[in-house]
Coordinates of C-alpha atoms and ligand atoms in Angstrom, one line a residue:
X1 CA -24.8 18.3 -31.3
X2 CA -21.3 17.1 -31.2
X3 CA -21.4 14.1 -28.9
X4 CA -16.8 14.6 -28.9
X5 CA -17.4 18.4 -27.3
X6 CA -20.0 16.4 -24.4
X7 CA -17.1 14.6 -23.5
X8 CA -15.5 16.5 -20.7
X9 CA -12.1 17.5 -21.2
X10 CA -10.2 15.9 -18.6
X11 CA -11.9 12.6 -19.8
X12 CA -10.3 13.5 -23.8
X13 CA -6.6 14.4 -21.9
X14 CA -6.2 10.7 -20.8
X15 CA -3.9 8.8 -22.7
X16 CA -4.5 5.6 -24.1
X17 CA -2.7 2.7 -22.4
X18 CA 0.5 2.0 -23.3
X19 CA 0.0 -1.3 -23.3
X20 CA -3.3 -1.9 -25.2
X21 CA -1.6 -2.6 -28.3
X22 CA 0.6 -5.6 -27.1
X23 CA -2.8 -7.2 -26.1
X24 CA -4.2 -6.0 -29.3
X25 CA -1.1 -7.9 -31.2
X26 CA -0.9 -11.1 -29.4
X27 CA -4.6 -11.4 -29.7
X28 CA -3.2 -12.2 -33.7
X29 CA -0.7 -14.2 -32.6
X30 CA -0.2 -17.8 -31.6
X31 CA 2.4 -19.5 -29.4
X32 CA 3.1 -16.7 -27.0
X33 CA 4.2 -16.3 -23.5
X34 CA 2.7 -13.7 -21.7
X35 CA 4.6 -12.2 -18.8
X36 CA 2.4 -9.3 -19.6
X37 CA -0.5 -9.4 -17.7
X38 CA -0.3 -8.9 -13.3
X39 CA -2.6 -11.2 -12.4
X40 CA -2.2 -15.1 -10.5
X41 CA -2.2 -17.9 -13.1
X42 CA -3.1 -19.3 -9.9
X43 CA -7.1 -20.3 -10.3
X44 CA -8.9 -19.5 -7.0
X45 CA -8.2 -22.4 -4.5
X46 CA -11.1 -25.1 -4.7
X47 CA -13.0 -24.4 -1.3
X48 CA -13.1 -20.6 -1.7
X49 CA -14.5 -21.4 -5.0
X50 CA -17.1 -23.7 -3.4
X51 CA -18.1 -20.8 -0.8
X52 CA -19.0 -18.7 -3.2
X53 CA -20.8 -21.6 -5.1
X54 CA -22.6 -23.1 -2.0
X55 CA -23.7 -19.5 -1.2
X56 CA -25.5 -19.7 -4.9
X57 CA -26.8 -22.5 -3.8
X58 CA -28.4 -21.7 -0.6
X59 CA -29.7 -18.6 -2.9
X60 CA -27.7 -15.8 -1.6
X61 CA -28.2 -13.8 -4.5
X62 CA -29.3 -10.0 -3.0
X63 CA -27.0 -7.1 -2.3
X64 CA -25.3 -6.8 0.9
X65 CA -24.9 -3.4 3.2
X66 CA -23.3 -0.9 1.3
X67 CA -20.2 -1.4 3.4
X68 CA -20.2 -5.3 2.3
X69 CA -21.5 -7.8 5.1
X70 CA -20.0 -7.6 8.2
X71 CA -19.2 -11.2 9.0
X72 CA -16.8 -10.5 6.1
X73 CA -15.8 -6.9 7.8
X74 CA -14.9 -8.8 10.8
X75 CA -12.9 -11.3 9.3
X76 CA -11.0 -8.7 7.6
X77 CA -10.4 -7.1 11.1
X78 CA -9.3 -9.8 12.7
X79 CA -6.7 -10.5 9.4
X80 CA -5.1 -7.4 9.8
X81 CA -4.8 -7.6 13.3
X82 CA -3.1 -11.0 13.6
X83 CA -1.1 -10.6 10.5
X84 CA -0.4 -7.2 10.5
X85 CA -1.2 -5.9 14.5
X86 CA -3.5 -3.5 12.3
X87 CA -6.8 -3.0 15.0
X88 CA -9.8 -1.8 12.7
X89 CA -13.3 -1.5 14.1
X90 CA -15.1 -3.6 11.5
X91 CA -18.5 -1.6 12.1
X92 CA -17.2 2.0 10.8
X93 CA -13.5 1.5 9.9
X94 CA -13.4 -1.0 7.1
X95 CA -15.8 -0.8 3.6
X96 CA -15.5 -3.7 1.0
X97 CA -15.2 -2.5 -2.2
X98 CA -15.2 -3.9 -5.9
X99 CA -11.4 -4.6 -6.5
X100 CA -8.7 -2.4 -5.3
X101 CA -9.1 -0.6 -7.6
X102 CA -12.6 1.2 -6.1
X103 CA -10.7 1.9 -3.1
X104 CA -8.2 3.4 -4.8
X105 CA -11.0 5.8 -7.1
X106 CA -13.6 6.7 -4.1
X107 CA -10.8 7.5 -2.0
X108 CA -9.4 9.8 -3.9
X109 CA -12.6 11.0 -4.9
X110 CA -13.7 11.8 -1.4
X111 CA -10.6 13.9 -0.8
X112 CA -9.5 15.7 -3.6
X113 CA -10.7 18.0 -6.2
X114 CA -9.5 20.6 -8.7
X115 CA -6.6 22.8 -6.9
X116 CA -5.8 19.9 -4.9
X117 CA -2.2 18.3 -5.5
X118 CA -1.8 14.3 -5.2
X119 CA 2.0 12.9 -4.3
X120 CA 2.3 9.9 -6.6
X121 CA 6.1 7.9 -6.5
X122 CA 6.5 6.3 -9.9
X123 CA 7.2 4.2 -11.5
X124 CA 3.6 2.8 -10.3
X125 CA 0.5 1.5 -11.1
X126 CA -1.1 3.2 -13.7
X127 CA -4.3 3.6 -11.6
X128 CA -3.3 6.3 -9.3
X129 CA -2.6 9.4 -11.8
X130 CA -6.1 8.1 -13.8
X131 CA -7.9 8.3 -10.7
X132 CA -6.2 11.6 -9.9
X133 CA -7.3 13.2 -13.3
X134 CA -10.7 12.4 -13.2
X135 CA -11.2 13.9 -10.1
X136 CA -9.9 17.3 -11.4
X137 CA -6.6 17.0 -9.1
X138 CA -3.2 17.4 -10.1
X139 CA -0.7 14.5 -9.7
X140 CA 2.8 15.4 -8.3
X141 CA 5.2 12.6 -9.3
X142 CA 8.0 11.3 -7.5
X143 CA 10.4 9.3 -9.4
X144 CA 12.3 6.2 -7.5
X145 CA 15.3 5.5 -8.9
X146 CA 17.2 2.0 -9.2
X147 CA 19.9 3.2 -7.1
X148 CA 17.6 3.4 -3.9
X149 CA 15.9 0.1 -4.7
X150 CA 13.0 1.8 -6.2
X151 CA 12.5 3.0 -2.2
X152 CA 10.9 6.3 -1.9
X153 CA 13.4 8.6 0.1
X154 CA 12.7 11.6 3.1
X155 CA 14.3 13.8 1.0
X156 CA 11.9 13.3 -2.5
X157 CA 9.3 13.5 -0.8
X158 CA 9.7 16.2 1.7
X159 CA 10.9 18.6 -1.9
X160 CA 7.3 17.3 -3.0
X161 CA 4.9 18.5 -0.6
X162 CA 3.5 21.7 -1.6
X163 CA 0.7 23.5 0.5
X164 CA -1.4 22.4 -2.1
X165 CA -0.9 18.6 -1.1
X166 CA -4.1 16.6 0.0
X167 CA -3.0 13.2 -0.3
X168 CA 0.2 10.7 -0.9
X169 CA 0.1 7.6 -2.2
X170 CA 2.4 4.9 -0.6
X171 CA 2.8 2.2 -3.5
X172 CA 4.2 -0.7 -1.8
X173 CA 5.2 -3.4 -2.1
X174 CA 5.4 -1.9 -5.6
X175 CA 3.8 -2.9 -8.8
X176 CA 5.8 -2.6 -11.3
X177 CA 9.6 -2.8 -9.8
X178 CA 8.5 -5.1 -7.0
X179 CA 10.4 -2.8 -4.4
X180 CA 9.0 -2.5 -0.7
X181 CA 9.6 -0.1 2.3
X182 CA 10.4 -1.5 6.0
X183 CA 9.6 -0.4 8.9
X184 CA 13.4 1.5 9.1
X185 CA 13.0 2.9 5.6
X186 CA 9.3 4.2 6.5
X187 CA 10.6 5.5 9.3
X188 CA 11.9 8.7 8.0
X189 CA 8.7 9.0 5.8
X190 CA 6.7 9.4 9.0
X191 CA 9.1 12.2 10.4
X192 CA 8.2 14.0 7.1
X193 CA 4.3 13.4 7.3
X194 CA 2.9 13.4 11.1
X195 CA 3.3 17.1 11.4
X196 CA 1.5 17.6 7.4
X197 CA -2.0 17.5 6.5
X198 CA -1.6 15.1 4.0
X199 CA -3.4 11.8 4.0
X200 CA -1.4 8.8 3.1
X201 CA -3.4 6.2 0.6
X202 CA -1.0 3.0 1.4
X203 CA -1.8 0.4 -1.4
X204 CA -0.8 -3.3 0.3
X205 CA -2.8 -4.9 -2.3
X206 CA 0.4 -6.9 -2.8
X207 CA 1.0 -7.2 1.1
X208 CA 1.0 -10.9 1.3
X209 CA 3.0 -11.4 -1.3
X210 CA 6.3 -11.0 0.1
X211 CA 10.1 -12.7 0.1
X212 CA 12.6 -12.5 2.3
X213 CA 10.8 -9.3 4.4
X214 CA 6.9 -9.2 6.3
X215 CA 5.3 -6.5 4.7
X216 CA 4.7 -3.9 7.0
X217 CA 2.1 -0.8 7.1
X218 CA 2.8 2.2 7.5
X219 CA -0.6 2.5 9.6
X220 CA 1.3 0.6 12.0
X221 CA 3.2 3.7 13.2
X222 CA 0.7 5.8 15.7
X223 CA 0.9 9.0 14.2
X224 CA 0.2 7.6 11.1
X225 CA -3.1 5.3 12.1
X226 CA -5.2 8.2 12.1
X227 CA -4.0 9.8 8.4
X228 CA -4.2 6.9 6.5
X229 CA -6.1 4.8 4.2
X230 CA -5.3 1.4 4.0
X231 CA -6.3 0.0 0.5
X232 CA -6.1 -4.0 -0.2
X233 CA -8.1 -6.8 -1.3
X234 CA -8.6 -10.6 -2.7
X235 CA -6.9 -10.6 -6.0
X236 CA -3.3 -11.2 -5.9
X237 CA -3.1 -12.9 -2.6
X238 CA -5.6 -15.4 -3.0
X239 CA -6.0 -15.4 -6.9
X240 CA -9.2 -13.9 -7.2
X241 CA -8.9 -10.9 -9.5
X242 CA -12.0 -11.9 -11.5
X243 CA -14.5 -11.7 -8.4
X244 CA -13.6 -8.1 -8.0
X245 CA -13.6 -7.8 -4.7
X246 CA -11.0 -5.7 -2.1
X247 CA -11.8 -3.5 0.9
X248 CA -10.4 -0.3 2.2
X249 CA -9.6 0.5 6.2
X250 CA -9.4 3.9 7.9
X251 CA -10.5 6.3 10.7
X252 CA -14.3 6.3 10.5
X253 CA -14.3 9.8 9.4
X254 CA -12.9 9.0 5.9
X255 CA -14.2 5.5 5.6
X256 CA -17.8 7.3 6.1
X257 CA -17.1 9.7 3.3
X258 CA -15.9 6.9 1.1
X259 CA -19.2 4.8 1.7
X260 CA -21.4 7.4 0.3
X261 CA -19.5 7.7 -2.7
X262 CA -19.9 4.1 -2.4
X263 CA -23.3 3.8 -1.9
X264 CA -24.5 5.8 -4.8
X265 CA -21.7 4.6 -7.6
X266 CA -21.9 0.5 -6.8
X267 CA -24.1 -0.1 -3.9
X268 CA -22.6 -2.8 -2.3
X269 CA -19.7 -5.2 -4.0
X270 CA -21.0 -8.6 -5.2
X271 CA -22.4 -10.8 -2.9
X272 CA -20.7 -14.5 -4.1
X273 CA -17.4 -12.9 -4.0
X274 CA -17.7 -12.1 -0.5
X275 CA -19.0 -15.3 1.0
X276 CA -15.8 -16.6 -0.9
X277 CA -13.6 -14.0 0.6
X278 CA -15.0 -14.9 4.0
X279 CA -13.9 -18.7 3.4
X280 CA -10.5 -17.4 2.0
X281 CA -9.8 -15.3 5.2
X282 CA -10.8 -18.3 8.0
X283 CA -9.1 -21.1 5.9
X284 CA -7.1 -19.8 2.8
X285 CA -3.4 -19.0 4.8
X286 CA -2.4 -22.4 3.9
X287 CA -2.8 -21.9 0.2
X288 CA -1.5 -17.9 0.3
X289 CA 1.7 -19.5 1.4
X290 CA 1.7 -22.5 -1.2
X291 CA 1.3 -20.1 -3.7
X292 CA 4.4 -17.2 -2.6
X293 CA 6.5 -19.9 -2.3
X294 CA 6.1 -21.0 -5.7
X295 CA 6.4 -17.4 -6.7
X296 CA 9.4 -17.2 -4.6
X297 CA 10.9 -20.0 -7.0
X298 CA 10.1 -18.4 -10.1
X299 CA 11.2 -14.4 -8.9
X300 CA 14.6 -16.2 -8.6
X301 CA 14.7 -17.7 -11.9
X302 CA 13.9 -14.4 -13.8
X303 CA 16.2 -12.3 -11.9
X304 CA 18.7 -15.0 -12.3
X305 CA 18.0 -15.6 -16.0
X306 CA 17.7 -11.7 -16.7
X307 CA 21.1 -11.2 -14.9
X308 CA 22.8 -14.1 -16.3
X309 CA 22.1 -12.1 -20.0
X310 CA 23.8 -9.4 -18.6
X311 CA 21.1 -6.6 -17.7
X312 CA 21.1 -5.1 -14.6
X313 CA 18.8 -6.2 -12.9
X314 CA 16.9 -5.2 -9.3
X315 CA 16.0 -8.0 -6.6
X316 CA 12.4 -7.7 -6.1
X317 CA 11.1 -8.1 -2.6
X318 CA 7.5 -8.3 -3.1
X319 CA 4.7 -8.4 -5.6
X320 CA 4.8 -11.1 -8.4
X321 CA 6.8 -8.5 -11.4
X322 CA 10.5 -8.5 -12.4
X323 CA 12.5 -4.8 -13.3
X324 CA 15.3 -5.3 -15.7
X325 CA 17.1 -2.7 -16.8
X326 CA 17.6 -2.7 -20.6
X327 CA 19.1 0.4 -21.8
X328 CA 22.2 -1.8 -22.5
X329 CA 20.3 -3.1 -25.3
X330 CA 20.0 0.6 -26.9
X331 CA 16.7 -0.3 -27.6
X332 CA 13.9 1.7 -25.9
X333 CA 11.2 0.2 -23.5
X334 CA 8.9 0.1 -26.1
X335 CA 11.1 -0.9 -28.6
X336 CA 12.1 -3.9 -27.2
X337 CA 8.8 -5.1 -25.6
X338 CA 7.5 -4.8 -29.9
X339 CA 11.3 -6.6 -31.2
X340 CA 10.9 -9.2 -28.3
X341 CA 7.1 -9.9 -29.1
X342 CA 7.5 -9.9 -33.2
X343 CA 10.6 -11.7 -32.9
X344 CA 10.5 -14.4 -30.2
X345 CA 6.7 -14.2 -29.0
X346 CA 7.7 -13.2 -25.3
X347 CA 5.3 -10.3 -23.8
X348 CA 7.2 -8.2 -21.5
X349 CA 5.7 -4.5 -21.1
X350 CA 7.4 -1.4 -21.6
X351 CA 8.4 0.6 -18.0
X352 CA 7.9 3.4 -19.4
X353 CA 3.9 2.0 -18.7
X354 CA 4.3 2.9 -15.5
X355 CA 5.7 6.8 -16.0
X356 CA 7.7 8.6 -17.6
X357 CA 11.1 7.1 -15.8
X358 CA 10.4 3.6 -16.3
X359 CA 11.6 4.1 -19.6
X360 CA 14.8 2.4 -19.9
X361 CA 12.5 -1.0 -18.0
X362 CA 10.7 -3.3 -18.9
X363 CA 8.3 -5.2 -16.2
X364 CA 7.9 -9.3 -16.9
X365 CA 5.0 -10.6 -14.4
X366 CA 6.1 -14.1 -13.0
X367 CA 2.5 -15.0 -12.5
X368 CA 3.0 -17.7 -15.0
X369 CA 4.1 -21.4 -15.0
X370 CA 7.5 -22.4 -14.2
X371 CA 7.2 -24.0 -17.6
X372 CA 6.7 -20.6 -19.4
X373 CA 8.9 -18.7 -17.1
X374 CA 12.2 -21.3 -17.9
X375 CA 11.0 -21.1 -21.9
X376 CA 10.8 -17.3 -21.8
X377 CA 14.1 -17.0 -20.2
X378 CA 15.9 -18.8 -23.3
X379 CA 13.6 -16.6 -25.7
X380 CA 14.9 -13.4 -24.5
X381 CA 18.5 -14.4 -24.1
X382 CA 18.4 -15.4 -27.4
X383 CA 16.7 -12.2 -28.3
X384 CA 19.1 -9.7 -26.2
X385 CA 22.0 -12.2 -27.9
X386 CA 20.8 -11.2 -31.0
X387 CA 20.9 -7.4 -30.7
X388 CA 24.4 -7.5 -28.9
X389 CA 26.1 -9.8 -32.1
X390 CA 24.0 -6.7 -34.8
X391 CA 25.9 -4.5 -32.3
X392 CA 29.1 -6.0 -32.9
X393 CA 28.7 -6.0 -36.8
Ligands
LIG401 C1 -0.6 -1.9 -7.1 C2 -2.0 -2.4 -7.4 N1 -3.0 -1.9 -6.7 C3 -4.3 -2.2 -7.0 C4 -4.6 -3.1 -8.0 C5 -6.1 -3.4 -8.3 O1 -6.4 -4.7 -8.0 P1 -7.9 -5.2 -7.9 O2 -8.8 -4.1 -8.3 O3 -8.0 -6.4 -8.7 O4 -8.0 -5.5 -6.4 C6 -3.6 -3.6 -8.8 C7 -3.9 -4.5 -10.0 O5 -3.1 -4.8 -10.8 C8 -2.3 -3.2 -8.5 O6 -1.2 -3.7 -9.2

């Protein structure tokens, strides 16, 4: 037997990551900054690290209900409704999950399958087209361009929808260009969708994490409520990516479908991580806000800096990543995420990460200290410096 020709095919189609071998290279190296990696260099505030250590202590070390314990559930429900005027019946609308990420995968796996067409606006994270593949389903992609903000448009995706559409994914605020949608720009979106059978999957994993604008859902709208999936979780907002926890919302319908999945794949998600995430949703706003603002500080001095070294480049309104534009360079995405890294040991990741028209970007995650972020600045001026004086030669 050939254990390659077990493998099923769609599983040997997927790409490697295009940004494996940066880790792989600064693994080698010493001395670098990474703006690489989207995830808080925030550590979990102290006392929703001592929930989740006190509920050691008291011996809370069993599964919960497959759809997570619903003191949790109705925490979450009562979140979204006073933050977001989001009403979720905790009992059959809401399922914790492990990470966003699980949200993302069983719902897709509970709606589509081979045949089945997904809507996915790129540049995005790289999870939604992975997810897609392995369920046999087709991704459509929509590509947002600079010169609408990164916003997806009525028209795009209106040209996208096909008979063959099952689901669209609504990727904002956006990882990586940092764009978001208000409630005007969404509004078109919902003239194109309440008539379609097409379920929305609205990633707001980033929702809290905001400038300027509230984040708003596109559940909100009343035609939508019913069509949607809301996906979100602990991980940016409150730094807690390495608990792997996050939780889904819908009508009861899908949710349902999406908890057997559940059930049989993972059970229930871990059972520290949500007596933390209970502590971080009665008592954790204070330190949410702490933590944007200092991002808020930081988003300014990347754009600024990226700017200042004359590359175009986008204001981002949510998330914690930066866009630059660096065709000016002549340099590729990938060409000048490798230059940058050999030469000045900054890690900045190609666009072209996140789909085919990110090329031409590069994203650089302001999750890091104000320290890095200030000494990175001057690394890749001098670096960009550099290229434009070999230009001039
Ligand atoms: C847009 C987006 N959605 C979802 C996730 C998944 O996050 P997690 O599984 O840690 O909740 C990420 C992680 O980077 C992300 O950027």
């Amino acid at each position: 037997m050939k254990l390659e020709d077990m493998i099923l095919q769609r599983v040997k189609d997927m790409p490697p990551s295009g940004i494996r071998k940066y880790f792989d290279m600064i693994n080698e190296m010493k001395d670098v900054i990474s703006l690489g990696i989207g995830e808080p260099d925030f550590v979990t505030p102290w006392k929703i690290r001592e929930a989740g250590i006190y509920s050691l202590e008291q011996g809370h070390t069993h599964y919960s209900s497959n759809a997570g314990f619903i003191e949790l559930r109705e925490e979450i429900s009562k979140y979204l409704d006073s933050r977001y005027k989001l009403n979720y019946d905790p009992i059959s609308q809401i399922i914790v999950t492990v990470g966003g990420s699980e949200g993302i995968d069983i719902a897709l796996r509970a709606l589509v399958g081979p045949g089945d067409e997904v809507i996915i606006p790129e540049p995005s994270f790289v999870a939604y087209k992975g997810c897609t593949a392995f369920t046999g389903a087709t991704s459509k992609i929509i590509e947002l361009k600079a010169e609408n903000e990164f916003k997806l448009t009525a028209k795009q995706l209106e040209e996208a929808i096909t008979p063959r559409t099952k689901v669209v994914v609504i990727p904002f605020p956006n990882n990586p260009t940092g764009a978001i949608m208000t409630k005007e720009e969404l509004e078109p979106i919902v003239a194109v969708l309440k008539d379609k059978d097409v379920i929305v999957i609205s990633d707001e994993i980033y929702a809290e994490l905001t400038y300027d604008e509230e984040h708003f859902s596109i559940a909100s709208f009343p035609e939508m409520r019913e069509k949607t999936i809301i996906i979100n979780g602990f991980s940016k907002a409150y730094a807690m990516t390495g608990w792997r926890l996050g939780y889904a919302c819908g009508d009861a319908v899908l949710i349902d479908a999406m908890k057997k999945i559940h059930q049989f794949a993972i059970m229930s998600a871990p059972t520290t991580a949500q007596f933390a995430a209970i502590e971080a949703l009665k008592n954790g706003q204070e330190e949410v806000n702490e933590m944007v603002k200092e991002y808020n500080r930081r988003r300014r001095v990347l754009v600024n800096g990226f700017r200042k070294m004359g590359l175009d480049c986008f204001e981002p309104k949510g998330a914690f990543y930066v866009f630059p534009c660096i065709k000016s360079t002549g340099l590729t995405s990938d060409e000048f995420c490798e230059k940058l890294l050999i030469s000045e040991k900054v890690l900045v990741v190609p666009g072209s990460t996140f789909g085919a028209c990110g090329e031409g970007f590069v994203r650089a995650c302001y999750a890091s200290s104000m320290d890095q972020i200030q000494e990175a600045v001057k690394r890749i001026e001098r670096f960009v410096s550099s290229i434009k004086n070999t230009e001039n030669i």
